[in-house]
Short mmCIF file of C-alpha atoms and ligand atoms in Angstrom, two decimals:
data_model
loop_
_atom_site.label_atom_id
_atom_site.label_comp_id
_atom_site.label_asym_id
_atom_site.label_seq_id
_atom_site.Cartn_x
_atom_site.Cartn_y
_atom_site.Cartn_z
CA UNK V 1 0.00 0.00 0.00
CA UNK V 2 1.48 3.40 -0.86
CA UNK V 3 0.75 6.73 -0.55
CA UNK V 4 -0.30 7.31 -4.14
CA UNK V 5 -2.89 4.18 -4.23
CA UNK V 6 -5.31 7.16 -2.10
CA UNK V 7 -5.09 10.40 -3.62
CA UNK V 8 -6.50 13.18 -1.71
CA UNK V 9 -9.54 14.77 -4.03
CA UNK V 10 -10.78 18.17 -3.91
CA UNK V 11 -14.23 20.26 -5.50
CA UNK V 12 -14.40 23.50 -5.30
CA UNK V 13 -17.87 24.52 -3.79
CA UNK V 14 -19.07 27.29 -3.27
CA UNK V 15 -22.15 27.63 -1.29
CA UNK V 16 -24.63 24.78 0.22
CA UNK V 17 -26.95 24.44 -2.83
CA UNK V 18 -28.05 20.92 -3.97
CA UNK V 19 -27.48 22.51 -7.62
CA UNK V 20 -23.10 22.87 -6.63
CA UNK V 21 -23.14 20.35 -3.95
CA UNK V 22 -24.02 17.31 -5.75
CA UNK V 23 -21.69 17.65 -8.96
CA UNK V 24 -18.93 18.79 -6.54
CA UNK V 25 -19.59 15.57 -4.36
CA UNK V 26 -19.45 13.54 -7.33
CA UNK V 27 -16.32 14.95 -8.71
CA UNK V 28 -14.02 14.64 -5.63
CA UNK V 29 -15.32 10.82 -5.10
CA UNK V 30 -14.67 10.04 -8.27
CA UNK V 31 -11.04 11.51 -8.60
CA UNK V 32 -10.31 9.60 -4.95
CA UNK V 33 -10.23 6.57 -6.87
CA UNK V 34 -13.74 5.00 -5.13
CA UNK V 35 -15.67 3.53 -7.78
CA UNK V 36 -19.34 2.18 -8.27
CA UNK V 37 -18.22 -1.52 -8.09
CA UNK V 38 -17.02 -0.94 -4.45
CA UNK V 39 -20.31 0.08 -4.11
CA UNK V 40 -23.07 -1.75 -5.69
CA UNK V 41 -24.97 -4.28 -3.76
CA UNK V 42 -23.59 -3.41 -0.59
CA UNK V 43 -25.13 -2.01 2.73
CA UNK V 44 -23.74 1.38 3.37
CA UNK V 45 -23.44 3.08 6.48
CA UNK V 46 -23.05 7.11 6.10
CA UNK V 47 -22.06 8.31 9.19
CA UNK V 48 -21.71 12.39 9.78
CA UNK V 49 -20.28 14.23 12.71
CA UNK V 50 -23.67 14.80 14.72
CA UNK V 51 -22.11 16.32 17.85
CA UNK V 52 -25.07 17.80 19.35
CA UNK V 53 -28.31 20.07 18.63
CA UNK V 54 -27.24 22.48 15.77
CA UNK V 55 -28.71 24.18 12.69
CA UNK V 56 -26.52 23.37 9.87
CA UNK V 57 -25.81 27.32 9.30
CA UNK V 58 -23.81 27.33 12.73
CA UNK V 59 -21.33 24.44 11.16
CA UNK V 60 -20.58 22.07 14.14
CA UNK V 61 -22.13 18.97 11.91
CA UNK V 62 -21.59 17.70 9.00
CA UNK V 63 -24.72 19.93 6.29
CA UNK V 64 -27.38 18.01 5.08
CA UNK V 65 -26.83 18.95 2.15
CA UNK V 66 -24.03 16.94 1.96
CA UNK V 67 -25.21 13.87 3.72
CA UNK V 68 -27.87 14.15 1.05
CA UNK V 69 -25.44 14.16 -1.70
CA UNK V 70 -23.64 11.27 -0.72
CA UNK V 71 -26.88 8.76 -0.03
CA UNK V 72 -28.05 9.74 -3.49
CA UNK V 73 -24.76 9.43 -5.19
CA UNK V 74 -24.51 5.83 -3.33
CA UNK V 75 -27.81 4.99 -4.26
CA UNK V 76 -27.31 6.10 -7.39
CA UNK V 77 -24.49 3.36 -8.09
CA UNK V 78 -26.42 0.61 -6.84
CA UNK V 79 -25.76 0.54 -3.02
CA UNK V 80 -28.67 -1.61 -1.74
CA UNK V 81 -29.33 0.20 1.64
CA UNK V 82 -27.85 3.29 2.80
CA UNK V 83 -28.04 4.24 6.31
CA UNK V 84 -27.57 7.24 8.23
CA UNK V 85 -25.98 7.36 11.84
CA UNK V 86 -23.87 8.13 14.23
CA UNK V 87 -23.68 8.36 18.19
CA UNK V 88 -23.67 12.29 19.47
CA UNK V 89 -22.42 13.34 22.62
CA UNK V 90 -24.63 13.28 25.56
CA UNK V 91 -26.95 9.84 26.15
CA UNK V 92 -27.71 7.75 22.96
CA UNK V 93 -31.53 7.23 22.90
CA UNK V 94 -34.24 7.29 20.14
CA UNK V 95 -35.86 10.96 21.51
CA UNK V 96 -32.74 12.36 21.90
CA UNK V 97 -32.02 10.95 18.42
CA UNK V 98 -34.74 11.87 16.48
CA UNK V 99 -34.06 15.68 17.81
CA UNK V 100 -31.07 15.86 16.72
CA UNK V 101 -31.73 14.53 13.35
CA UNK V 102 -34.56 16.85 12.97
CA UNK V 103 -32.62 19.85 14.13
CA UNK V 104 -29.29 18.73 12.28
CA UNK V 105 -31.52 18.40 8.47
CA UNK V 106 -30.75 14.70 8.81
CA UNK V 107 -34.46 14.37 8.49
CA UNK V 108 -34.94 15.91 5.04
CA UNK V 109 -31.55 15.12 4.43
CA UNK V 110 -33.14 10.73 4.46
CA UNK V 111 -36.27 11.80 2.93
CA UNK V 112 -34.84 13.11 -0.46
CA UNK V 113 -32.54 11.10 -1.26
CA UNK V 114 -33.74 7.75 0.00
CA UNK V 115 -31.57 6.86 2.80
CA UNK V 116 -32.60 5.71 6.42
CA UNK V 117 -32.10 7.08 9.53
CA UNK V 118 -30.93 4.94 12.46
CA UNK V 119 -33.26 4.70 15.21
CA UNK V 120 -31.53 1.49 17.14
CA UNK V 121 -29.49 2.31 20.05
CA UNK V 122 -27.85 -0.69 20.59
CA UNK V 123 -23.91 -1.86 20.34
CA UNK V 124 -21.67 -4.65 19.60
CA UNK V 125 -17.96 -5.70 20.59
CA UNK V 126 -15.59 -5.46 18.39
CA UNK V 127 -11.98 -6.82 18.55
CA UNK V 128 -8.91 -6.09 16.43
CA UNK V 129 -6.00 -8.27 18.12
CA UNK V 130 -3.79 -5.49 16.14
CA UNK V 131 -4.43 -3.21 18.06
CA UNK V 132 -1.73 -1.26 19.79
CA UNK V 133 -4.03 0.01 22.95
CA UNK V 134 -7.20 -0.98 22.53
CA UNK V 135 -8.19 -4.10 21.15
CA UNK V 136 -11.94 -4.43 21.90
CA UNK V 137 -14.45 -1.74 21.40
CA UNK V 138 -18.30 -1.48 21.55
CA UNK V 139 -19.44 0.15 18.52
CA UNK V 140 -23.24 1.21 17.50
CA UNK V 141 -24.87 -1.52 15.99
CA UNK V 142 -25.83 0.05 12.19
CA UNK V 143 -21.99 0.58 11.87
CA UNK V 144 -21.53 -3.17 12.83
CA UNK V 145 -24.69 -3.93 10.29
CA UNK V 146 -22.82 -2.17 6.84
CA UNK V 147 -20.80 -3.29 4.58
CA UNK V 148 -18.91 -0.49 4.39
CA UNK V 149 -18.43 2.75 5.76
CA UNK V 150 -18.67 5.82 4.28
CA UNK V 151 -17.54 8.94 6.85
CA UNK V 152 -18.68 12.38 6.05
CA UNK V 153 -16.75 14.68 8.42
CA UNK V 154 -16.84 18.29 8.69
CA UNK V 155 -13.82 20.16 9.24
CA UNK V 156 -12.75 22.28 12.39
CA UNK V 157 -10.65 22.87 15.03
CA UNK V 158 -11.01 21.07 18.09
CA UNK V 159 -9.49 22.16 21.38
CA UNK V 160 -8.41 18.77 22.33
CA UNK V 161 -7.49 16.91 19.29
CA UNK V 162 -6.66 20.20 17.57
CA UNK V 163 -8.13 19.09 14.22
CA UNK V 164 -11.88 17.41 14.13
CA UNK V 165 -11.36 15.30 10.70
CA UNK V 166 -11.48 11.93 9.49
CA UNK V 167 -9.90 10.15 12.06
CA UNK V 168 -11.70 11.75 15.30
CA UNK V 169 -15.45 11.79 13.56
CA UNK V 170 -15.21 7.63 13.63
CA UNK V 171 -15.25 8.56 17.98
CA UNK V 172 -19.06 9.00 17.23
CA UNK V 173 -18.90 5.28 16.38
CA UNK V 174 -18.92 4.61 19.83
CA UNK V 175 -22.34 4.86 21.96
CA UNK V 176 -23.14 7.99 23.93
CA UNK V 177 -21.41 8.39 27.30
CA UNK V 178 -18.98 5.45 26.78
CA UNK V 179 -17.22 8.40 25.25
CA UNK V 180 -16.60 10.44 28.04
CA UNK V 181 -15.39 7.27 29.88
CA UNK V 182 -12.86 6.78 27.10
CA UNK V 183 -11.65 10.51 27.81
CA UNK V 184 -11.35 9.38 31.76
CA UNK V 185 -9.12 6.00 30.94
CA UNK V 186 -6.71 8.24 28.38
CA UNK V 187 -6.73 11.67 29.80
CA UNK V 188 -3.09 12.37 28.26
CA UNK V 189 -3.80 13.31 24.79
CA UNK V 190 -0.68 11.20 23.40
CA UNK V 191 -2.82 8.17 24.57
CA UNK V 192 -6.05 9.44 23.35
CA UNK V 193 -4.73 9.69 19.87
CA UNK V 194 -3.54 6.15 20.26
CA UNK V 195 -6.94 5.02 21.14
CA UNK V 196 -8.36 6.92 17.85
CA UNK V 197 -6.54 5.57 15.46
CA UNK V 198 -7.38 1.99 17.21
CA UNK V 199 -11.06 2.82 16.52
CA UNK V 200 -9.77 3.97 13.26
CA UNK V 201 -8.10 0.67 12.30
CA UNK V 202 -10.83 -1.13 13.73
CA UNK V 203 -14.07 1.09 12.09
CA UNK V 204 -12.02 0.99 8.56
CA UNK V 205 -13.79 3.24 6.61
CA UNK V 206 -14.02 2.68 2.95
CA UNK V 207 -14.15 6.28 2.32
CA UNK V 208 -13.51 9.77 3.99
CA UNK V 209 -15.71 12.92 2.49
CA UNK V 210 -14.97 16.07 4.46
CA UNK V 211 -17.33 19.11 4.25
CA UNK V 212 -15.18 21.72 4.26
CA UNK V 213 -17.17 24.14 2.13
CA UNK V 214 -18.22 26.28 5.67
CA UNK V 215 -15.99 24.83 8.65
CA UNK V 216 -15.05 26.28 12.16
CA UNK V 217 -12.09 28.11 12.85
CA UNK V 218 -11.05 28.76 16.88
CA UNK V 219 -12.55 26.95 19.64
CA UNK V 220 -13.88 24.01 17.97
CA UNK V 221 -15.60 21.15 17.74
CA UNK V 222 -18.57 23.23 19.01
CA UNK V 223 -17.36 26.83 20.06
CA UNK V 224 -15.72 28.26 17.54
CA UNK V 225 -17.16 30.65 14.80
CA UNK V 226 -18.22 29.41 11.44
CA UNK V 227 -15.52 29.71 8.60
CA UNK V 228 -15.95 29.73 4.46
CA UNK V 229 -13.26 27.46 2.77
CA UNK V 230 -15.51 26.51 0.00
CA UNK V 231 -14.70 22.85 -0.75
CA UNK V 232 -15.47 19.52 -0.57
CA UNK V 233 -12.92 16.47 -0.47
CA UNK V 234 -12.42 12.72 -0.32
CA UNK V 235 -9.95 9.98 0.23
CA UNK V 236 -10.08 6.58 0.71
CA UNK V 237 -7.73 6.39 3.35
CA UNK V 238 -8.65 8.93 6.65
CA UNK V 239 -5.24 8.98 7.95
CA UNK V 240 -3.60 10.78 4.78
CA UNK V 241 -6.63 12.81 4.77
CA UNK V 242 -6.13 14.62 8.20
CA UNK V 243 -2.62 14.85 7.11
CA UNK V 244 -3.82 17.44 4.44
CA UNK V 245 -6.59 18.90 6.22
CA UNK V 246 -3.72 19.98 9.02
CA UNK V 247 -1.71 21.85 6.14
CA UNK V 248 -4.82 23.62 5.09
CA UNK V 249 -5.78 24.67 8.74
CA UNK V 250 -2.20 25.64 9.34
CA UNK V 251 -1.70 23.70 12.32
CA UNK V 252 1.53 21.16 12.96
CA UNK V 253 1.30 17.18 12.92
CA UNK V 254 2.44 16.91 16.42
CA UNK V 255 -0.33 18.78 17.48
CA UNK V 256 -2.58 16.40 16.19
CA UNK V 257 -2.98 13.83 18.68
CA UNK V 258 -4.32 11.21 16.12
CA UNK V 259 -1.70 12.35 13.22
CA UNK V 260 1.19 12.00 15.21
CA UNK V 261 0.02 8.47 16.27
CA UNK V 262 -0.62 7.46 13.09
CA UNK V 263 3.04 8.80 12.01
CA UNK V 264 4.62 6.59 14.80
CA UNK V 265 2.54 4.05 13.65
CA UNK V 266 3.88 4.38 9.66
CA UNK V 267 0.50 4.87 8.50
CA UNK V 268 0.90 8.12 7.14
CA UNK V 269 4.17 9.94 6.30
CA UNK V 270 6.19 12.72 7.80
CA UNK V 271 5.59 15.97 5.34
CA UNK V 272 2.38 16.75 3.75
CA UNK V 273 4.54 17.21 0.63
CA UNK V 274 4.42 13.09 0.27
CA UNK V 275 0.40 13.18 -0.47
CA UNK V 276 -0.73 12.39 -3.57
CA UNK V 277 -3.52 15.30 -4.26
CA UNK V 278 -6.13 14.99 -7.22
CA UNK V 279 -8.79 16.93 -8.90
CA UNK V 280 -8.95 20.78 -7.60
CA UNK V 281 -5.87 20.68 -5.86
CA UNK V 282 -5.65 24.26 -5.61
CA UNK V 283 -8.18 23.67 -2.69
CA UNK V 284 -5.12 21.82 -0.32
CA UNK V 285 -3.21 25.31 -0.36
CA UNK V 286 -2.91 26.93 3.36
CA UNK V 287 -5.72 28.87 4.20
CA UNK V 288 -4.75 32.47 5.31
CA UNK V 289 -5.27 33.36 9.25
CA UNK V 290 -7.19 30.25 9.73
CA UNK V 291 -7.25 30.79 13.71
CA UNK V 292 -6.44 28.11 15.42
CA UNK V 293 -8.04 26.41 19.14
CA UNK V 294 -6.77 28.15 21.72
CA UNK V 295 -6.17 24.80 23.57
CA UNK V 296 -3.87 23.69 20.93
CA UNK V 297 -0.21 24.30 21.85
CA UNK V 298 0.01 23.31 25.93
CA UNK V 299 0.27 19.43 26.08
CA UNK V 300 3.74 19.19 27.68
CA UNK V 301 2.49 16.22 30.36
CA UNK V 302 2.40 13.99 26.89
CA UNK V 303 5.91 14.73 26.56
CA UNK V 304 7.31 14.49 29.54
CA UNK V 305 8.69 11.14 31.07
CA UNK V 306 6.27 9.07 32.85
CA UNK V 307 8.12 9.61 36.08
CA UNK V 308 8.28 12.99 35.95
CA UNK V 309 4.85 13.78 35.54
CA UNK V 310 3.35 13.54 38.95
CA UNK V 311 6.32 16.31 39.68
CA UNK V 312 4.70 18.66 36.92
CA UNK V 313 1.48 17.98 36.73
CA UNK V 314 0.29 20.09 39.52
CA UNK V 315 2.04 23.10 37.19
CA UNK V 316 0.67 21.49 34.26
CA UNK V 317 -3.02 21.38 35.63
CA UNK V 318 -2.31 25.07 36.72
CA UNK V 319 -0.51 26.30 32.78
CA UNK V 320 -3.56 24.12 31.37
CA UNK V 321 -6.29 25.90 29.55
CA UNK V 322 -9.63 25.33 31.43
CA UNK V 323 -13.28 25.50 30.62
CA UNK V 324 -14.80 28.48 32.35
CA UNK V 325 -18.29 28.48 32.88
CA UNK V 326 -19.27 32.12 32.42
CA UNK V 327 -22.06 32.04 34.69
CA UNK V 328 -24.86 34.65 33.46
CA UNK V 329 -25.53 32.38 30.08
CA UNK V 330 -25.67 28.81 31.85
CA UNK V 331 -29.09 28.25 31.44
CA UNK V 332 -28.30 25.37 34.24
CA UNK V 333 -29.72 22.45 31.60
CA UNK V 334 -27.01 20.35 33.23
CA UNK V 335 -25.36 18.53 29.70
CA UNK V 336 -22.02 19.61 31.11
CA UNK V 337 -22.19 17.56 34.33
CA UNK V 338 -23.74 14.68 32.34
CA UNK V 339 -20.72 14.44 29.68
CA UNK V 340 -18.22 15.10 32.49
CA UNK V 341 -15.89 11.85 32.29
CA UNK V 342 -14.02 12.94 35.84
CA UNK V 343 -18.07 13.91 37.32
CA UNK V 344 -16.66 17.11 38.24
CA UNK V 345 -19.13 19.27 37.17
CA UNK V 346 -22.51 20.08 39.55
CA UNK V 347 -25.43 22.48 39.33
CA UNK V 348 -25.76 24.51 41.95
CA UNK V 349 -29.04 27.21 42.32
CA UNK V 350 -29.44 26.58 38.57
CA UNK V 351 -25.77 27.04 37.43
CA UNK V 352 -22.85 25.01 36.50
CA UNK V 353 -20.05 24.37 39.07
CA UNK V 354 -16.46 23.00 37.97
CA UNK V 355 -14.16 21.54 40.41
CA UNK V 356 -11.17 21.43 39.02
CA UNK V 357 -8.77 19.70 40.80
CA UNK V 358 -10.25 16.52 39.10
CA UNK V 359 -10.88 18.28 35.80
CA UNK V 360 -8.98 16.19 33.51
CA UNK V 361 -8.90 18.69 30.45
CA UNK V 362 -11.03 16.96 27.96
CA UNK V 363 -12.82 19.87 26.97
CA UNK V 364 -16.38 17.40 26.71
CA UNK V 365 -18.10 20.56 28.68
CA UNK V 366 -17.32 23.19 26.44
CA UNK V 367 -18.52 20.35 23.53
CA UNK V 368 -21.71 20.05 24.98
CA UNK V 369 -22.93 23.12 26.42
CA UNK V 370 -26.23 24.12 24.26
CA UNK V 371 -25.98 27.55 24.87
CA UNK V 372 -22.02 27.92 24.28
CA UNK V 373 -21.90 29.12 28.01
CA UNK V 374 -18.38 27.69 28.59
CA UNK V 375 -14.62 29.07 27.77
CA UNK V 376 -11.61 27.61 27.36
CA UNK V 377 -9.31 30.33 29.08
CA UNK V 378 -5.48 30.07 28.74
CA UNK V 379 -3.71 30.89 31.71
CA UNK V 380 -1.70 34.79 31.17
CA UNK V 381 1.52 33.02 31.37
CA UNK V 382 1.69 32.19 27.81
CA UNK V 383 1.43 35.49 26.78
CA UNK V 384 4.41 37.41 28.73
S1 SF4 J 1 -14.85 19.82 33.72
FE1 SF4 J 1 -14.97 19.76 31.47
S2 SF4 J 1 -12.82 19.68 30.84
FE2 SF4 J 1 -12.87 19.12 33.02
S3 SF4 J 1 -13.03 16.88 33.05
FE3 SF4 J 1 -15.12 17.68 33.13
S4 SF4 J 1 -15.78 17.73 30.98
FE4 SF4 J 1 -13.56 17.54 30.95
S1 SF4 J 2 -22.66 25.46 31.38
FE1 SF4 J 2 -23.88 25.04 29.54
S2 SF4 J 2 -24.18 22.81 29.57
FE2 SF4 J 2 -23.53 23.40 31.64
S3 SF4 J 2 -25.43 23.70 32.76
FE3 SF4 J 2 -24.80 25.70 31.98
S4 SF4 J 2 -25.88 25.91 30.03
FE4 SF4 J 2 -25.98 23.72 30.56
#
């Protein structure tokens, strides 16, 4: 397997409109390489980042319009079921489900172009003896039901992982608050990104689309402010793929959690410069003053030897960034206790509480809050 077996494709689009998405879609799928024959017959399982409650204009999920695009352009080549799903954060249950999906577009997103939505909340075990730290994990039951994958990511920042792409939207594979006890068992990020591309390996996605056409610059995967890059791409292979979304962002490989793993790992090379790009490749330039999570830079524990870290990591938790809950928007709905993987979070006379000496730094608050009530503040050291 090399590097130029997956080309990285890219569409120009301009604007969500069925009449640009569609051809766009079509285009970069084509140029990755994935063909109709990998298609036809099969059960496909189209799986969009669905983090939480959002219109599509405020770009924390993947647009409908997309979604749409690439049920009808599987359907269209003879896939024999394609279904719609993923696990958002919070609980995993058929009302909050069905919300989300009606919220998200995912709703008229099934209805015209013949897809189904995923209404069973169940999971399954999965093993991959490969694995390097997780070999076994439990994974949503339509995902285990496909015959292939098909991941439709959006891109943005993500002020854990850095970069929300191919790699990390496969984490929604995994039923609702098993994630946040995933964050609790690899609180180091290093580890974390091990544990991706695991699920990664495991998932194997036949193909990565990324809607990049609006994406979110600064404190992503929820907080950040919308951003127009006007694209679309695909790839067959998820790992290369966040290797060339991370040029475009302008953020490093080592900052990636899930990149730099899957560098150790060989499974994705060094220098962006190594990718083989295809169709509008004038799309995988840099984008100027793409701002970048304020999170992303201040992960020294990760690098630090494992017996010196209970030495630093009282000046670690203190250098940290931390979720602030600014106090007169917390509606008091009580999402951030409920995704808290250390339980550190309590309401108290209708308002959100953080303790942090057992805050771990996962950011899962500031994913969830509704009402984008909390901050991740940097401590004033790193600016002197
Ligand atoms: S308070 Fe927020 S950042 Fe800290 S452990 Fe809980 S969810 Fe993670
Ligand atoms: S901080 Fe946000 S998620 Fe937490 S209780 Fe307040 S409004 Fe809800």
């Amino acid at each position: 397997m090399t590097v130029s077996e997956y080309p990285i494709a890219f569409a120009g689009a301009e604007a969500y409109t069925p009449e640009i998405i569609f051809p766009a879609l079509t285009r970069a799928v084509e140029a990755s390489g994935f063909t109709r024959e990998m298609v036809a017959g099969r059960r496909v399982l189209l799986k969009p980042n669905l983090l939480m409650k959002r219109r599509p204009e405020e770009a924390t999920t993947t647009h409908p319009l997309v979604v749409e695009a690439a049920a009808r352009l599987l359907l269209d080549w003879g896939a024999s079921e394609v279904i719609i799903a993923d696990s958002p954060g919070g609980p995993y249950t058929r009302p909050l489900l069905h919300s989300i999906y009606e919220t998200c577009g995912m709703t008229a997103a099934a209805r015209q172009s013949g897809a189904r939505l995923n209404e069973d909340t169940g999971f399954t075990t999965l093993r991959r003896e490969e694995n390097r730290l997780v070999r076994e994990f439990s994974i949503i039951n339509p995902v285990m039901e496909a015959d292939l994958v098909v991941s439709v990511c959006k891109l943005k920042t993500h002020s854990m992982t850095t970069l929300s792409g191919g790699v990390k939207n496969l984490f929604g594979c995994i039923p609702g608050l098993q994630k946040p006890e995933l964050h609790l068992r690899f609180p180091e990020k290093t580890d974390f990104g091990e544990m991706l591309v695991d699920l990664a390996l495991t998932v194997k996605p036949a193909l990565t689309i990324v809607d990049a056409v609006v994406g979110m610059e600064g404190d992503g995967p929820s907080g950040g402010s919308p951003r127009k890059l006007g694209f679309l791409a695909a790839c067959q292979n998820p790992f290369l793929l966040d290797l060339a979304l991370c040029r475009i962002i302008g953020v490093t490989p080592e900052s990636v959690p899930t990149i730099a793993a899957s560098q150790r790992r060989g499974l994705c090379p060094e220098d962006a410069d190594a990718l083989s790009l295809a169709g509008e490749v004038q799309f995988a330039r840099p984008v100027p003053g793409f701002v970048p999570p304020h999170a992303k830079s201040v992960d020294f524990l990760s690098h630090t030897p494992r017996l010196l870290r209970p030495a630093v990591s009282r000046l670690w938790d203190h250098l940290t960034p931390r979720p602030v809950i600014r106090r007169k928007d917390c509606v008091g709905c009580g999402r951030c206790a409920e995704s808290c993987p250390a339980h550190t979070i309590t309401i108290v006379s209708g308002k959100a509480q953080i303790r942090y000496d057992r805050c771990i730094h996962c950011y899962c608050c500031h994913e969830m809050c509704p009402v984008r009530a909390i901050d991740i503040r940097r401590t004033r050291f790193f600016d002197l």
